[in-house]
Amino acid sequence: MLSKKILEALNKQVLMEAQSSQAYLGMASWAEIQPGLDGVAAFFFKHSDEERMHMLKLIHFINERGGFAVIPALQQPALTFVSLKKAFEELLKHELAVSESINDLVDISLQEKDYATHNFLQWYVMEQMEEEKLAMDCNAKLEMIGDDRSGLYLFDRDIMSMGAGGGRK
Ligand code: FEO
């Protein structure tokens, strides 16, 4: 059984994952209409799907433990980006905020002595480590590339093999 405090915190995380999915869907749609960013668009679409999966995993966990997962209303995400670099900076910022939220949730699970939830959350802790690393790698590469068009071409070609969209199951 979930305590009221844990239930609220888990439902807040449902919202966060849903908003992540929506934010990356916004990036995907933007990337899809940019010339030459097919690989990046595919990466964002896949990343958006993964965030939805993170949300679903939480929803099932909450409901299976006697809670009620609330399906939240979503804000419209950013629709356009001044550059690919800016989009990836946003992605990193977003992932760092998600990590902070997961860490807070882990903290609450310990305060509440809810070891089942604590155990469940370890998957998210590991996932966030991978996602932060991937976002930082992408940002570092884009920093190096700058305005070099051939560099951007290679980045777009290689992004799906950079550990992108692997996702933990
Ligand atoms: Fe599920 Fe990347 O946050």
GROMACS .gro file of C-alpha atoms and ligand atoms in nm:
model
  172
    1MET     CA    1   0.000   0.000   0.000
    2LEU     CA    2   0.128   0.346  -0.087
    3SER     CA    3   0.125   0.629   0.165
    4LYS     CA    4  -0.049   0.951   0.065
    5LYS     CA    5   0.286   1.128   0.046
    6ILE     CA    6   0.440   0.863  -0.181
    7LEU     CA    7   0.129   0.849  -0.399
    8GLU     CA    8   0.141   1.224  -0.452
    9ALA     CA    9   0.511   1.217  -0.530
   10LEU     CA   10   0.471   0.926  -0.776
   11ASN     CA   11   0.185   1.102  -0.951
   12LYS     CA   12   0.402   1.413  -0.978
   13GLN     CA   13   0.661   1.196  -1.151
   14VAL     CA   14   0.393   1.065  -1.390
   15LEU     CA   15   0.338   1.427  -1.491
   16MET     CA   16   0.710   1.488  -1.529
   17GLU     CA   17   0.760   1.186  -1.757
   18ALA     CA   18   0.453   1.283  -1.962
   19GLN     CA   19   0.587   1.635  -2.001
   20SER     CA   20   0.927   1.498  -2.100
   21SER     CA   21   0.763   1.288  -2.368
   22GLN     CA   22   0.572   1.592  -2.490
   23ALA     CA   23   0.882   1.816  -2.486
   24TYR     CA   24   1.081   1.568  -2.697
   25LEU     CA   25   0.788   1.525  -2.932
   26GLY     CA   26   0.803   1.902  -2.985
   27MET     CA   27   1.174   1.874  -3.063
   28ALA     CA   28   1.107   1.582  -3.297
   29SER     CA   29   0.844   1.766  -3.498
   30TRP     CA   30   1.070   2.071  -3.526
   31ALA     CA   31   1.368   1.859  -3.633
   32GLU     CA   32   1.161   1.672  -3.889
   33ILE     CA   33   1.097   1.989  -4.090
   34GLN     CA   34   1.462   2.103  -4.080
   35PRO     CA   35   1.669   2.015  -4.386
   36GLY     CA   36   1.909   1.728  -4.322
   37LEU     CA   37   1.809   1.642  -3.965
   38ASP     CA   38   1.634   1.310  -4.030
   39GLY     CA   39   1.857   1.124  -3.784
   40VAL     CA   40   1.803   1.382  -3.512
   41ALA     CA   41   1.427   1.376  -3.571
   42ALA     CA   42   1.425   0.996  -3.538
   43PHE     CA   43   1.628   1.028  -3.216
   44PHE     CA   44   1.379   1.273  -3.063
   45PHE     CA   45   1.078   1.065  -3.168
   46LYS     CA   46   1.235   0.759  -3.008
   47HIS     CA   47   1.328   0.952  -2.696
   48SER     CA   48   0.972   1.077  -2.668
   49ASP     CA   49   0.845   0.717  -2.689
   50GLU     CA   50   1.085   0.614  -2.414
   51GLU     CA   51   0.958   0.887  -2.183
   52ARG     CA   52   0.606   0.765  -2.245
   53MET     CA   53   0.722   0.418  -2.147
   54HIS     CA   54   0.871   0.563  -1.825
   55MET     CA   55   0.534   0.720  -1.754
   56LEU     CA   56   0.344   0.394  -1.821
   57LYS     CA   57   0.578   0.200  -1.594
   58LEU     CA   58   0.494   0.442  -1.311
   59ILE     CA   59   0.120   0.427  -1.384
   60HIS     CA   60   0.118   0.046  -1.361
   61PHE     CA   61   0.327   0.049  -1.043
   62ILE     CA   62   0.097   0.297  -0.870
   63ASN     CA   63  -0.221   0.113  -0.968
   64GLU     CA   64  -0.082  -0.231  -0.882
   65ARG     CA   65   0.007  -0.108  -0.533
   66GLY     CA   66  -0.340   0.009  -0.449
   67GLY     CA   67  -0.303   0.371  -0.557
   68PHE     CA   68  -0.464   0.557  -0.844
   69ALA     CA   69  -0.245   0.696  -1.120
   70VAL     CA   70  -0.379   1.030  -1.231
   71ILE     CA   71  -0.344   1.106  -1.602
   72PRO     CA   72  -0.236   1.469  -1.608
   73ALA     CA   73  -0.311   1.763  -1.837
   74LEU     CA   74  -0.005   1.872  -2.028
   75GLN     CA   75   0.142   2.211  -2.112
   76GLN     CA   76   0.229   2.287  -2.470
   77PRO     CA   77   0.604   2.234  -2.508
   78ALA     CA   78   0.849   2.460  -2.693
   79LEU     CA   79   0.766   2.438  -3.064
   80THR     CA   80   1.072   2.590  -3.227
   81PHE     CA   81   1.441   2.621  -3.148
   82VAL     CA   82   1.691   2.875  -3.273
   83SER     CA   83   1.943   2.598  -3.339
   84LEU     CA   84   2.007   2.230  -3.292
   85LYS     CA   85   2.251   2.319  -3.016
   86LYS     CA   86   1.974   2.505  -2.830
   87ALA     CA   87   1.740   2.205  -2.861
   88PHE     CA   88   2.004   1.976  -2.710
   89GLU     CA   89   2.079   2.225  -2.433
   90GLU     CA   90   1.710   2.216  -2.347
   91LEU     CA   91   1.717   1.836  -2.351
   92LEU     CA   92   2.007   1.829  -2.104
   93LYS     CA   93   1.838   2.084  -1.878
   94HIS     CA   94   1.524   1.876  -1.885
   95GLU     CA   95   1.705   1.552  -1.800
   96LEU     CA   96   1.885   1.717  -1.507
   97ALA     CA   97   1.548   1.834  -1.372
   98VAL     CA   98   1.409   1.480  -1.408
   99SER     CA   99   1.710   1.338  -1.222
  100GLU     CA  100   1.654   1.584  -0.939
  101SER     CA  101   1.290   1.486  -0.921
  102ILE     CA  102   1.378   1.113  -0.912
  103ASN     CA  103   1.632   1.178  -0.637
  104ASP     CA  104   1.369   1.362  -0.433
  105LEU     CA  105   1.135   1.069  -0.484
  106VAL     CA  106   1.400   0.824  -0.364
  107ASP     CA  107   1.448   1.042  -0.058
  108ILE     CA  108   1.075   1.042   0.018
  109SER     CA  109   1.058   0.663  -0.021
  110LEU     CA  110   1.327   0.629   0.246
  111GLN     CA  111   1.157   0.879   0.479
  112GLU     CA  112   0.835   0.678   0.441
  113LYS     CA  113   1.019   0.346   0.485
  114ASP     CA  114   0.861   0.232   0.156
  115TYR     CA  115   1.130  -0.012   0.044
  116ALA     CA  116   0.926  -0.155  -0.243
  117THR     CA  117   0.900   0.189  -0.399
  118HIS     CA  118   1.265   0.252  -0.319
  119ASN     CA  119   1.356  -0.066  -0.504
  120PHE     CA  120   1.131   0.020  -0.798
  121LEU     CA  121   1.294   0.363  -0.830
  122GLN     CA  122   1.644   0.221  -0.871
  123TRP     CA  123   1.561   0.151  -1.236
  124TYR     CA  124   1.492   0.522  -1.284
  125VAL     CA  125   1.812   0.621  -1.106
  126MET     CA  126   2.015   0.409  -1.350
  127GLU     CA  127   1.814   0.530  -1.647
  128GLN     CA  128   1.877   0.893  -1.555
  129MET     CA  129   2.252   0.831  -1.530
  130GLU     CA  130   2.247   0.699  -1.888
  131GLU     CA  131   2.025   0.975  -2.018
  132GLU     CA  132   2.232   1.250  -1.858
  133LYS     CA  133   2.548   1.103  -2.009
  134LEU     CA  134   2.392   1.080  -2.353
  135ALA     CA  135   2.264   1.439  -2.335
  136MET     CA  136   2.605   1.564  -2.219
  137ASP     CA  137   2.782   1.372  -2.498
  138CYS     CA  138   2.549   1.522  -2.759
  139ASN     CA  139   2.607   1.872  -2.622
  140ALA     CA  140   2.984   1.824  -2.617
  141LYS     CA  141   2.983   1.704  -2.979
  142LEU     CA  142   2.766   1.994  -3.094
  143GLU     CA  143   2.996   2.236  -2.913
  144MET     CA  144   3.291   2.094  -3.108
  145ILE     CA  145   3.102   2.099  -3.438
  146GLY     CA  146   2.988   2.462  -3.409
  147ASP     CA  147   2.868   2.578  -3.753
  148ASP     CA  148   3.062   2.317  -3.947
  149ARG     CA  149   2.809   2.168  -4.188
  150SER     CA  150   2.999   1.846  -4.252
  151GLY     CA  151   3.023   1.795  -3.877
  152LEU     CA  152   2.648   1.839  -3.846
  153TYR     CA  153   2.596   1.594  -4.131
  154LEU     CA  154   2.800   1.332  -3.944
  155PHE     CA  155   2.626   1.409  -3.613
  156ASP     CA  156   2.288   1.353  -3.777
  157ARG     CA  157   2.410   1.034  -3.941
  158ASP     CA  158   2.559   0.892  -3.622
  159ILE     CA  159   2.320   1.001  -3.349
  160MET     CA  160   2.121   0.677  -3.342
  161SER     CA  161   2.436   0.480  -3.273
  162MET     CA  162   2.554   0.708  -2.989
  163GLY     CA  163   2.367   0.503  -2.732
  164ALA     CA  164   2.064   0.705  -2.833
  165GLY     CA  165   1.728   0.552  -2.784
  166GLY     CA  166   1.873   0.236  -2.631
  167GLY     CA  167   1.655   0.267  -2.326
  168ARG     CA  168   1.648   0.033  -2.027
  169LYS     CA  169   1.370  -0.222  -2.028
  170FEO    FE1  170   1.223   0.959  -1.805
  170FEO    FE2  171   1.455   1.103  -1.925
  170FEO     O1  172   1.324   1.108  -1.801
   0.00000   0.00000   0.00000
